Coordinates of C-alpha atoms in Angstrom, one line a residue:
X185 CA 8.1 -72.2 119.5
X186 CA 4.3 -71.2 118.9
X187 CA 2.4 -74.6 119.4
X188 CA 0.3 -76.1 116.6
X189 CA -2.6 -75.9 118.7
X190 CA -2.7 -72.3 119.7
X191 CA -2.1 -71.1 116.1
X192 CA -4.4 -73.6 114.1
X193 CA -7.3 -72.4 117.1
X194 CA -6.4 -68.6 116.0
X195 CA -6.6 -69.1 112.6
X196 CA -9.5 -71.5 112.7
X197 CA -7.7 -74.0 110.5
X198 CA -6.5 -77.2 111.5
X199 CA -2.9 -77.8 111.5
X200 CA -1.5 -74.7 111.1
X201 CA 2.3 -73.9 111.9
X202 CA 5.0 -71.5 112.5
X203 CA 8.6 -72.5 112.4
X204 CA 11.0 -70.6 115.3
X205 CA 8.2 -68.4 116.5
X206 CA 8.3 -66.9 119.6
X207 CA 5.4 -68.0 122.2
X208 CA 2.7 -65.3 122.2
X209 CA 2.9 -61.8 123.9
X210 CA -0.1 -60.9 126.2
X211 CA -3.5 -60.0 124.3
X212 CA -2.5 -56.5 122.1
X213 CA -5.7 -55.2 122.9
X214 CA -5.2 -53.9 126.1
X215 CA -1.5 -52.4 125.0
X216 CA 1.0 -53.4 127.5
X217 CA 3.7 -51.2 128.0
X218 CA 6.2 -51.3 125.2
X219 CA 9.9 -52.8 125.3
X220 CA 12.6 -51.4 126.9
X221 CA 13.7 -48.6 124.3
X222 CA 9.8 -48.5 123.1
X223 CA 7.2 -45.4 122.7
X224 CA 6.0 -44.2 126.5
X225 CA 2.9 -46.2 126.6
X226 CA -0.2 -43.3 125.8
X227 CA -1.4 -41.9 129.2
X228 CA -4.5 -40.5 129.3
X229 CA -5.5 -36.8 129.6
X230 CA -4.9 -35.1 132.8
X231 CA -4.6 -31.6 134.1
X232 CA -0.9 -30.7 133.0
X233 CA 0.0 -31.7 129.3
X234 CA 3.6 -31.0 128.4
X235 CA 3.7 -27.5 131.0
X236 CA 0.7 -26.4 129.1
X237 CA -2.2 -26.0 131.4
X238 CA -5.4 -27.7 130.1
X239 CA -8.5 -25.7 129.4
X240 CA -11.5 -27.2 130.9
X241 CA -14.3 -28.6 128.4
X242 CA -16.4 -25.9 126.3
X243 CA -18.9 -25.7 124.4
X244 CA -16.8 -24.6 121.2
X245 CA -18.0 -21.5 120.1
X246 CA -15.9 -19.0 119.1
X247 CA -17.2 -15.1 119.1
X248 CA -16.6 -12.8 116.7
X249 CA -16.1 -12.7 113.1
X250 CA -12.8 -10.6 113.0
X251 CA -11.5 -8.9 109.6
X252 CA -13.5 -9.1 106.5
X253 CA -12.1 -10.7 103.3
X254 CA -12.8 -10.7 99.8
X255 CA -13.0 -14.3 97.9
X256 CA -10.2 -13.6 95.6
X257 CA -7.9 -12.7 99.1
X258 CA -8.9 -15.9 100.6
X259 CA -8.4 -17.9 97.4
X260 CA -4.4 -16.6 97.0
X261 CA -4.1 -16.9 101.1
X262 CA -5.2 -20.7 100.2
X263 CA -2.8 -21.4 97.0
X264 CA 0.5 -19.5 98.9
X265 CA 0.1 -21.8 102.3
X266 CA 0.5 -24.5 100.1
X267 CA 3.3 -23.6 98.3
X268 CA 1.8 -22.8 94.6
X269 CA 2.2 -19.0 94.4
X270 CA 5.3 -19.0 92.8
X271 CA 6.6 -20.8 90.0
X272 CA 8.7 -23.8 90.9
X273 CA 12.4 -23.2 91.4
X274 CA 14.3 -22.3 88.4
X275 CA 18.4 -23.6 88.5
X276 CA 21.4 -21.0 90.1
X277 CA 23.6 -22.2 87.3
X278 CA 23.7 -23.7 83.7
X279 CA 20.6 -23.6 81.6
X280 CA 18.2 -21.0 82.7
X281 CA 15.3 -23.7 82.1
X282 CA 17.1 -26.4 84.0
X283 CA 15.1 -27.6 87.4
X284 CA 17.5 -26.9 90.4
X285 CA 18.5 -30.0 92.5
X286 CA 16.3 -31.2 94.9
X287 CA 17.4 -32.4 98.2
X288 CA 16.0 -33.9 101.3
X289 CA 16.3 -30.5 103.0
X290 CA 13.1 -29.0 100.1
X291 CA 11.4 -32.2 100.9
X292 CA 11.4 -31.8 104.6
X293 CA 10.7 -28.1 104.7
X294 CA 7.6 -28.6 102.0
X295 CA 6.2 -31.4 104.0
X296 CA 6.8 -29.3 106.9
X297 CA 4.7 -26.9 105.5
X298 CA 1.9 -29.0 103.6
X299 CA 1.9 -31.5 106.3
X300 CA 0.8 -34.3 104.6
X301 CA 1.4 -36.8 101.3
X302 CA -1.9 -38.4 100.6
X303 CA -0.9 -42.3 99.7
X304 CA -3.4 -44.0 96.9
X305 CA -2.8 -46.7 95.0
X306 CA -3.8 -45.9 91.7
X307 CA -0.5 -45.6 89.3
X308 CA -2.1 -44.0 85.5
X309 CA -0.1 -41.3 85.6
X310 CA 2.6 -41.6 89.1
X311 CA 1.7 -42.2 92.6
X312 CA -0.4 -39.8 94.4
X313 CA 2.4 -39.0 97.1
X314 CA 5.0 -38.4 94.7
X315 CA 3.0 -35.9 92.7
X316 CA 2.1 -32.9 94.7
X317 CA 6.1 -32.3 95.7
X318 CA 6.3 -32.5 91.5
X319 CA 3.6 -29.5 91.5
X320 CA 5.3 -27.7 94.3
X321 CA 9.2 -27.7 93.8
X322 CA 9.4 -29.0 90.1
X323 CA 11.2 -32.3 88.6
X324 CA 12.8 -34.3 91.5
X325 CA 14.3 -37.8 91.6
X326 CA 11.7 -39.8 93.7
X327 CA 14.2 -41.4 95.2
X328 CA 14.5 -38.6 97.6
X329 CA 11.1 -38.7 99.0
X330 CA 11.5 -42.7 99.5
X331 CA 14.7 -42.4 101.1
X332 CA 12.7 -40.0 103.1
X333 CA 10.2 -42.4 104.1
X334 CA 11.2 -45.7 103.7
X335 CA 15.0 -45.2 104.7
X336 CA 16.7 -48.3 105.6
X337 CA 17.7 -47.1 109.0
X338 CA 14.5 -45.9 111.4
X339 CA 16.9 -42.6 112.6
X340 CA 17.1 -41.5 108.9
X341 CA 13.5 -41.4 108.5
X342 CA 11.9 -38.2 107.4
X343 CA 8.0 -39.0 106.9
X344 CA 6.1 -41.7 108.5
X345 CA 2.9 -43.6 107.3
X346 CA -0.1 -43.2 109.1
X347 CA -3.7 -42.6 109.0
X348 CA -3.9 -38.9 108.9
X349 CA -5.8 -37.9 106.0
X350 CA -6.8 -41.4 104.5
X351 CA -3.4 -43.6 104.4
X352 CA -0.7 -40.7 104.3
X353 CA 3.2 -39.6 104.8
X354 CA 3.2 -36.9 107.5
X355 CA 6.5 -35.9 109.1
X356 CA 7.9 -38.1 111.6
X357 CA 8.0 -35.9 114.5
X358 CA 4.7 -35.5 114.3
X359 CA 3.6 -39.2 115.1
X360 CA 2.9 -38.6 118.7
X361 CA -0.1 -36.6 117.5
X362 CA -1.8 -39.5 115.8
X363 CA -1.8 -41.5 118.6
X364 CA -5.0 -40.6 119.7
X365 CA -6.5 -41.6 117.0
X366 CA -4.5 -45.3 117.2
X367 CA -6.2 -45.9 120.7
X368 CA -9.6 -45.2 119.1
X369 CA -9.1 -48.3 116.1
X370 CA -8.2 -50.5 118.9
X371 CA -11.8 -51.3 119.6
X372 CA -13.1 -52.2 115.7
X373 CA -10.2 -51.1 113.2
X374 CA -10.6 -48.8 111.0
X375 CA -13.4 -50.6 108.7
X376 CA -15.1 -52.1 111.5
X377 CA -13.9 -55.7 111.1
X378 CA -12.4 -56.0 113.9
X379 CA -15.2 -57.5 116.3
X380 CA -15.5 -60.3 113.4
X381 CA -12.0 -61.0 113.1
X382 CA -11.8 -61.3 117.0
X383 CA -14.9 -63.5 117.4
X384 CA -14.1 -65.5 114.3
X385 CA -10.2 -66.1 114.8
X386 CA -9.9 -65.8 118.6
X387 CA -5.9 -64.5 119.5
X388 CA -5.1 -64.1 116.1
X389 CA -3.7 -60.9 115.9
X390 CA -1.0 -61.5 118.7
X391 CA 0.1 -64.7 116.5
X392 CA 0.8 -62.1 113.7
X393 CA 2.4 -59.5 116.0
X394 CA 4.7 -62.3 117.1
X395 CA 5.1 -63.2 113.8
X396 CA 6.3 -59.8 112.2
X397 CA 8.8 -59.7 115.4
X398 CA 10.1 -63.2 114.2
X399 CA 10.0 -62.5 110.9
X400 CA 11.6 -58.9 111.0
X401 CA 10.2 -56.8 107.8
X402 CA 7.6 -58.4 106.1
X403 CA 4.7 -58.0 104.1
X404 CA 1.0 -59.3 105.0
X405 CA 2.2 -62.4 102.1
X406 CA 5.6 -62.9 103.8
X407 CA 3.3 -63.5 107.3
X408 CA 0.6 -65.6 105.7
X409 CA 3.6 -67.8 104.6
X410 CA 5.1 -68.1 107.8
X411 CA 1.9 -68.9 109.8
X412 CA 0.3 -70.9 106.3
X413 CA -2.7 -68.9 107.1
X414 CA -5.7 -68.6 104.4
X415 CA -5.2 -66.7 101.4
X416 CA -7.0 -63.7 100.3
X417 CA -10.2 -64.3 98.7
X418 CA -12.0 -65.1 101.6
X419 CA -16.3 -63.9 101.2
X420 CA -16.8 -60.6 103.0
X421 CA -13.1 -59.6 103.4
X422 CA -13.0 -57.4 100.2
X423 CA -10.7 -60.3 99.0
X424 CA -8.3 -59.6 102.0
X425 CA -6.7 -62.6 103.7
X426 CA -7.2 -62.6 107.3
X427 CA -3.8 -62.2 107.8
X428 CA -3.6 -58.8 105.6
X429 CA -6.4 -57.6 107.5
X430 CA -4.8 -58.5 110.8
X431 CA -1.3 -56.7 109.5
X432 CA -4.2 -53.2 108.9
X433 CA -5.3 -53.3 112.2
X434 CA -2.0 -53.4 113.9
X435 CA 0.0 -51.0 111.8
X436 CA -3.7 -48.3 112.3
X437 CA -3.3 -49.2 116.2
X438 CA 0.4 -48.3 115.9
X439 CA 1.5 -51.9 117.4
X440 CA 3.5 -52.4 113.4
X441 CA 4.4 -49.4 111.4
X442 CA 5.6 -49.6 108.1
X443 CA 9.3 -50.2 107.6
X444 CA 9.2 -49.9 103.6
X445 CA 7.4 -50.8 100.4
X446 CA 8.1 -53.3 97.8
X447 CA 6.7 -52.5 94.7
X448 CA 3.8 -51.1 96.4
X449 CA 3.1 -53.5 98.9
X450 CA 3.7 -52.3 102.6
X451 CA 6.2 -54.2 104.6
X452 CA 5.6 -54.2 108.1
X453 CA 8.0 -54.1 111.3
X454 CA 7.5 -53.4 114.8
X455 CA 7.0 -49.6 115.3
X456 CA 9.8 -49.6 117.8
X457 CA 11.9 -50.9 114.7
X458 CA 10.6 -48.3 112.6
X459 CA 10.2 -44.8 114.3
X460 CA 13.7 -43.1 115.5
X461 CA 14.5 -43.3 119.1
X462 CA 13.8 -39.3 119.7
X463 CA 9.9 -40.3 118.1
X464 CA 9.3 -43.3 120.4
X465 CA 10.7 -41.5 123.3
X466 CA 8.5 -38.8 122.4
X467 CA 5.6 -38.6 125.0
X468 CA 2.3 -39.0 124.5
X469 CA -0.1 -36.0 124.4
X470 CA -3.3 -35.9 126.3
X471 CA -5.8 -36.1 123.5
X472 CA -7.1 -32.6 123.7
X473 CA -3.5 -31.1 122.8
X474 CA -2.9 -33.1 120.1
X475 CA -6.0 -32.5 118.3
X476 CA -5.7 -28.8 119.4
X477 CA -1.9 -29.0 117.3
X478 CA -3.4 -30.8 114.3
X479 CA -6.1 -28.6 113.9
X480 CA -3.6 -25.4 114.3
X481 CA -1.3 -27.7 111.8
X482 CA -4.8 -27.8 109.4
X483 CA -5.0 -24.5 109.6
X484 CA -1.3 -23.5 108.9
X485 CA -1.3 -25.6 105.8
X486 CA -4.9 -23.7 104.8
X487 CA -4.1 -20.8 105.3
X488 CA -8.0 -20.2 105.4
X489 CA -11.0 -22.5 105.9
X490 CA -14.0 -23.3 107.0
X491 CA -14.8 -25.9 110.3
X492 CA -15.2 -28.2 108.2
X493 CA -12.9 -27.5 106.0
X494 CA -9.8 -27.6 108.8
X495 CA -12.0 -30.9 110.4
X496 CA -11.1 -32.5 107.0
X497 CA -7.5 -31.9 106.5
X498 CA -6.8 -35.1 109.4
X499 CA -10.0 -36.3 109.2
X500 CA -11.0 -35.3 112.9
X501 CA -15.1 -34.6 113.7
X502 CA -16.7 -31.5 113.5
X503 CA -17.1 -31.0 117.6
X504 CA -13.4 -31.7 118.4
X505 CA -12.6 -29.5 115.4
X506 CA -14.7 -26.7 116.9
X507 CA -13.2 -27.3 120.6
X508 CA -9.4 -27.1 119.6
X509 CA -10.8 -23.8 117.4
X510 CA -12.2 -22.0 120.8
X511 CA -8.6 -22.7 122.2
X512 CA -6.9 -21.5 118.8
X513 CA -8.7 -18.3 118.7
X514 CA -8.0 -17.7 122.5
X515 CA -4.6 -17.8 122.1
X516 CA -4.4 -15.8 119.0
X517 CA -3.0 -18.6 116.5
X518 CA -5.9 -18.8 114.4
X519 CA -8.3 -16.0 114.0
X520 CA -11.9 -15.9 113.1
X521 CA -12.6 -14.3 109.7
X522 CA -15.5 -13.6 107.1
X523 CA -15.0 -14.0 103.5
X524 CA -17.6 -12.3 101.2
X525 CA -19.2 -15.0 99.5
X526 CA -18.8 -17.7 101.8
X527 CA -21.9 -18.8 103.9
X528 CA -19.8 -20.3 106.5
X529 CA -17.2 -18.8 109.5
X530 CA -13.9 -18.7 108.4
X531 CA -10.5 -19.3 109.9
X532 CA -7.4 -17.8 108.7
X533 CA -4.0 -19.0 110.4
X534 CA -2.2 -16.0 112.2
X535 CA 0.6 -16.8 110.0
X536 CA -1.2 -16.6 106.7
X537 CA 0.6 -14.8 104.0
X538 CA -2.0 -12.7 102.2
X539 CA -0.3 -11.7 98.9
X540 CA -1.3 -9.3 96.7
X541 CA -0.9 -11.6 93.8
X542 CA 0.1 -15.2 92.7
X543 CA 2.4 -16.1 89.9
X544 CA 2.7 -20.0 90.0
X545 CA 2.1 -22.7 87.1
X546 CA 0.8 -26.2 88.4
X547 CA -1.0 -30.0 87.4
X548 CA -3.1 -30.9 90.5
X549 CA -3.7 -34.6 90.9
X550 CA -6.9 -35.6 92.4
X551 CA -5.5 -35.9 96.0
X552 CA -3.6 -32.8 96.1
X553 CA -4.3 -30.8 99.7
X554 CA -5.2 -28.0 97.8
X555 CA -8.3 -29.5 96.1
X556 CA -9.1 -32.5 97.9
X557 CA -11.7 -31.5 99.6
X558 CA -14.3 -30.8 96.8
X559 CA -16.9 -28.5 98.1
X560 CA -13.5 -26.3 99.4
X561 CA -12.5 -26.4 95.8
X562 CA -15.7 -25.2 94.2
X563 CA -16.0 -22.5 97.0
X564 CA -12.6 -20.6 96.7
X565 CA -12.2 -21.9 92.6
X566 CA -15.7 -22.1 91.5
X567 CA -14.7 -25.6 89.9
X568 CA -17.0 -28.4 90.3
X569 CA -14.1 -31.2 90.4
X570 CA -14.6 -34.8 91.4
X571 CA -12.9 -37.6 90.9
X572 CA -14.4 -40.6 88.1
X573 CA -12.1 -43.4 88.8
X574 CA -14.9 -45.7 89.7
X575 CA -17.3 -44.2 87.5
X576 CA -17.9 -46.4 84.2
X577 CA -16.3 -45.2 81.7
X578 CA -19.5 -44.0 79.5
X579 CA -20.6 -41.9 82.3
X580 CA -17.5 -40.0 82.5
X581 CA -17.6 -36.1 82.0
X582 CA -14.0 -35.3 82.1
X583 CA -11.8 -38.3 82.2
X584 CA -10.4 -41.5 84.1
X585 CA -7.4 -39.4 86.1
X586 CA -7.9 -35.6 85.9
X587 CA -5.8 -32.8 86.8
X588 CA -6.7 -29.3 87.0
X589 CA -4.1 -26.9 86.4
X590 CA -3.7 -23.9 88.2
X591 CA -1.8 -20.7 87.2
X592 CA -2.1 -17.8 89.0
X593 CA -5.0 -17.8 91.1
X594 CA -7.3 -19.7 89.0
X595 CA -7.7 -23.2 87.8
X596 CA -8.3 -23.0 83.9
X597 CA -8.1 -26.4 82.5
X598 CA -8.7 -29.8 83.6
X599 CA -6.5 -32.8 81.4
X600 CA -6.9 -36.6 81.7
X601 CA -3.5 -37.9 82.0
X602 CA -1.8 -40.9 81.7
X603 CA 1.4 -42.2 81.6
X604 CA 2.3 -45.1 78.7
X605 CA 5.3 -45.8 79.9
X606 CA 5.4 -48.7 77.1
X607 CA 5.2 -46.6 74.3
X608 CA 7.4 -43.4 76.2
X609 CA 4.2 -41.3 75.9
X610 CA 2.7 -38.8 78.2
X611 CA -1.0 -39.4 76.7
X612 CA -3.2 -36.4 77.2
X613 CA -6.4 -38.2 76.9
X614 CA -8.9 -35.2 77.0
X615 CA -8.1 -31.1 77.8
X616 CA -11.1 -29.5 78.7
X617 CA -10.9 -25.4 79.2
X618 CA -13.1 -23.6 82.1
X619 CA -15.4 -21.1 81.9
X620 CA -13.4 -17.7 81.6
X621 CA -10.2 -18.7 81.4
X622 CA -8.4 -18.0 78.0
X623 CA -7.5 -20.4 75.6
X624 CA -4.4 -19.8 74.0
X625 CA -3.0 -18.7 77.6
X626 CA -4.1 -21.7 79.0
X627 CA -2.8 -23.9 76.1
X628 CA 0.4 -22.1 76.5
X629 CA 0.6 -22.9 80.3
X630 CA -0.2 -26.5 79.9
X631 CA 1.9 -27.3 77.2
X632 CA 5.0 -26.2 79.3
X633 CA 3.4 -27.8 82.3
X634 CA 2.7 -31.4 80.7
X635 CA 5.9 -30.9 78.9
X636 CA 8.0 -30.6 82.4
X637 CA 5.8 -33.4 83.6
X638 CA 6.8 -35.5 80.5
X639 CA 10.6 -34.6 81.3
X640 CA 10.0 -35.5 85.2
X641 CA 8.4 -39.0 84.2
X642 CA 11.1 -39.8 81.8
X643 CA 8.4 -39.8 78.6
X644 CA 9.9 -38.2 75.7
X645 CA 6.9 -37.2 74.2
X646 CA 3.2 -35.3 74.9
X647 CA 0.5 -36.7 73.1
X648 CA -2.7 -35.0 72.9
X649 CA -6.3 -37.1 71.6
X650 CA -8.8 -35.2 70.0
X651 CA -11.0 -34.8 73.0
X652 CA -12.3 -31.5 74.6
X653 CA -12.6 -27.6 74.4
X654 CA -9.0 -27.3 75.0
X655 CA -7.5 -30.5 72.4
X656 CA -7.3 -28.6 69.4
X657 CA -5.5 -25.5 71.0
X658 CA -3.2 -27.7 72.8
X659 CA -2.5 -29.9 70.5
X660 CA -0.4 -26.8 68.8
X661 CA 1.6 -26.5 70.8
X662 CA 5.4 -27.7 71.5
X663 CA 6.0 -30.1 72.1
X664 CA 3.0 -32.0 72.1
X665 CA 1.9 -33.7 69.1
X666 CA -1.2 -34.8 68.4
X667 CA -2.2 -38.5 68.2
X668 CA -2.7 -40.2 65.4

């Protein structure tokens, strides 16, 4: 049992306890070698990485600029890697309308392809992860994406969270890659707070490790019971308890992953609880490979980009981007590219399908892969697009939670959405048409669009307010009705 004393001088507090804890494990910080069926502990970069030899350091320059391409080629290169050119998947059988069945096996390959699920916590409309497989293969029950992730045994786990692009679900089999980027929070987190905790709460975050070993899955409350630790609330934590911020550090270090959610809170186990045995035995790459993969994986997902653009997709600096592009190029899986138009190099993915044309119909939420990246979005769609969550609400141009909508190779609307799951009510609280694009076309397209959406959501009806170049157009079509 953890002694009063140790805990209440982590925490800070007097009198702090932990019933049928387990005494502490050496300091986490300096990563001692995991359990006996654990991840290989990360070994660090030498000069034979998986049978691959490693290039020495370069200055990352690649030469050349390769084929020319027109903007319209790169835009449909961009909407095909990432699975919009065609309309989603109609049914084999039965009513020609009906969705087909979705099964793990779409989910795996889409992810596969996409590479990554962009978590956010907002809820006006659905989850951000759930809704780009919605745009891509169609109405799906849900539940098959959280069995995916959140499965309750670690071998039947499909996706894994991690900090890829912000807080994401990338494929599991790809967790290896990330580890880099684990070693590098160890030192300060991945806000920076981890100096303070340290200095402020000296040991605490192996009392919390031990803790969530005790304990088995838990969330960051479940743990702040257990040790009655400080709530949240506490000045300069972003209203964070200590414990919750101890829980972030340790799952972005990879010491706790996350075994599941409730509701939408993360509950925490010990990684070696959570990955699959293949994933833990997995071994580490030296850093330079596995940036050199997730860059190739950027650029697969792409289809075309920018440095910066392909830096972006796992948030990775501009520098290493540029190294593992030198490498890329060399071996002829990415090949350097000019678009006409673009001020910057381009990259397009030696796999890239260029298609002669697009046919696909889709809502994009805000942290979609193909438009998160804003200044990507307004370069290949000519759409200035930014989220205005957190701007006040009489400063908003567009709306709280907006989606473009893309059909074909363009985006011609934009729609605030939400979801009133009270009244059974798909609101559409503005629709706003861009520049060029036709109206009754694009009134057509999003009526059957926000109409599938409605279906998917379990809403039985579209509701359209009087607000926007595209309201009244809409609003005329079924079966949306208009409010009021």
């Amino acid at each position: 049992m953890t002694s009063q004393h140790a805990i209440g001088a982590a925490l800070s507090v007097p009198g702090g306890t932990i019933a049928r804890m387990a005494a502490p494990s050496p300091p986490l910080l300096s990563r001692p070698p995991a359990p006996t069926g654990g991840r290989p502990v990360a070994r660090p970069a030498g000069p034979v990485d998986a049978g691959r030899r490693v290039r020495p350091a370069r200055a990352g320059r690649v030469s050349g600029t390769g084929r020319e391409l027109s903007a319209d080629q790169a835009r449909r290169i961009a909407i095909a890697a990432q699975r919009l050119a065609e309309p989603a998947p109609a049914a084999t059988s039965g009513s020609a309308t009906a969705p087909r069945a979705v099964h793990r096996g779409h989910l795996r390959r889409l992810v596969d392809d996409i590479g990554i699920l962009q978590i956010d916590s907002v809820n006006v409309l659905a989850r951000a992860h759930l809704l780009p497989v919605f745009s891509r293969l169609g109405p799906y029950p849900t539940s098959v994406l959280e069995g995916a992730a959140w499965p309750a045994r670690p071998r039947d786990r499909v996706l894994i969270e991690s900090w890829a692009h912000m807080a994401s679900l990338v494929p599991v089999e790809r967790e290896p890659l990330l580890r880099w980027r684990q070693r590098r929070y160890e030192s300060d987190g991945v806000w920076g707070q981890m100096k303070r905790l340290q200095a402020e709460h000296p040991g605490f975050l192996d009392v919390v490790r031990d803790a969530v070993a005790e304990l088995g899955p838990s969330s960051a409350g479940d743990v702040e019971k257990a040790l009655e630790a400080p709530g949240r609330g506490v000045a300069g934590w972003w209203e964070w308890s200590i414990t919750k911020v101890a829980c972030e550090h340790l799952f972005a270090t990879g010491v706790i992953g996350v075994a599941g959610r409730r509701g939408f809170e993360r509950v925490y186990d010990l990684s070696e609880r959570v990955l699959p045995p293949s994933v833990l035995a997995a071994p580490t790459p030296a850093d330079e490979h596995a940036r050199r993969e997730l860059v190739a994986l950027a650029a697969r997902a792409h289809g075309i980009g920018t440095v910066a653009d392909l830096a972006d997709y796992y948030r990775m600096g501009i520098a290493e981007t540029r190294l593992a592009l030198a490498d890329l190029v060399e071996d002829g899986r990415v090949l350097p590219v000019t678009v006409r138009g673009w001020e910057q190099p381009a990259f397009l993915h030696a796999g890239a399908r260029v298609p002669r044309s697009v046919g696909g119909a889709a809502l994009l939420s805000p942290f979609d892969p193909l438009v998160w990246r804003r200044e990507r979005t307004e370069r290949i769609f000519d759409m200035h697009y930014r989220i205005e969550i957190y701007t006040p609400a009489a400063k908003r141009i567009y709306g709280y939670y907006v989606l473009p909508l893309l059909v074909g190779d363009r985006l011609v609307g934009r729609f605030d959405l939400k979801a009133d799951r009270g009244t059974g009510r798909l609101l559409v609280q503005a629709a706003w048409l861009e520049p060029g694009a036709d109206p009754a076309a694009t009134a057509a397209a999003a009526a059957a669009e926000l109409g599938r959406m409605a279906a998917w959501l379990d809403l039985g009806e579209v509701v359209v307010v009087p607000r926007g170049t595209l309201a009244p157009a809409l609003s005329r079509h079924s079966p949306i009705r208009p409010a009021g």
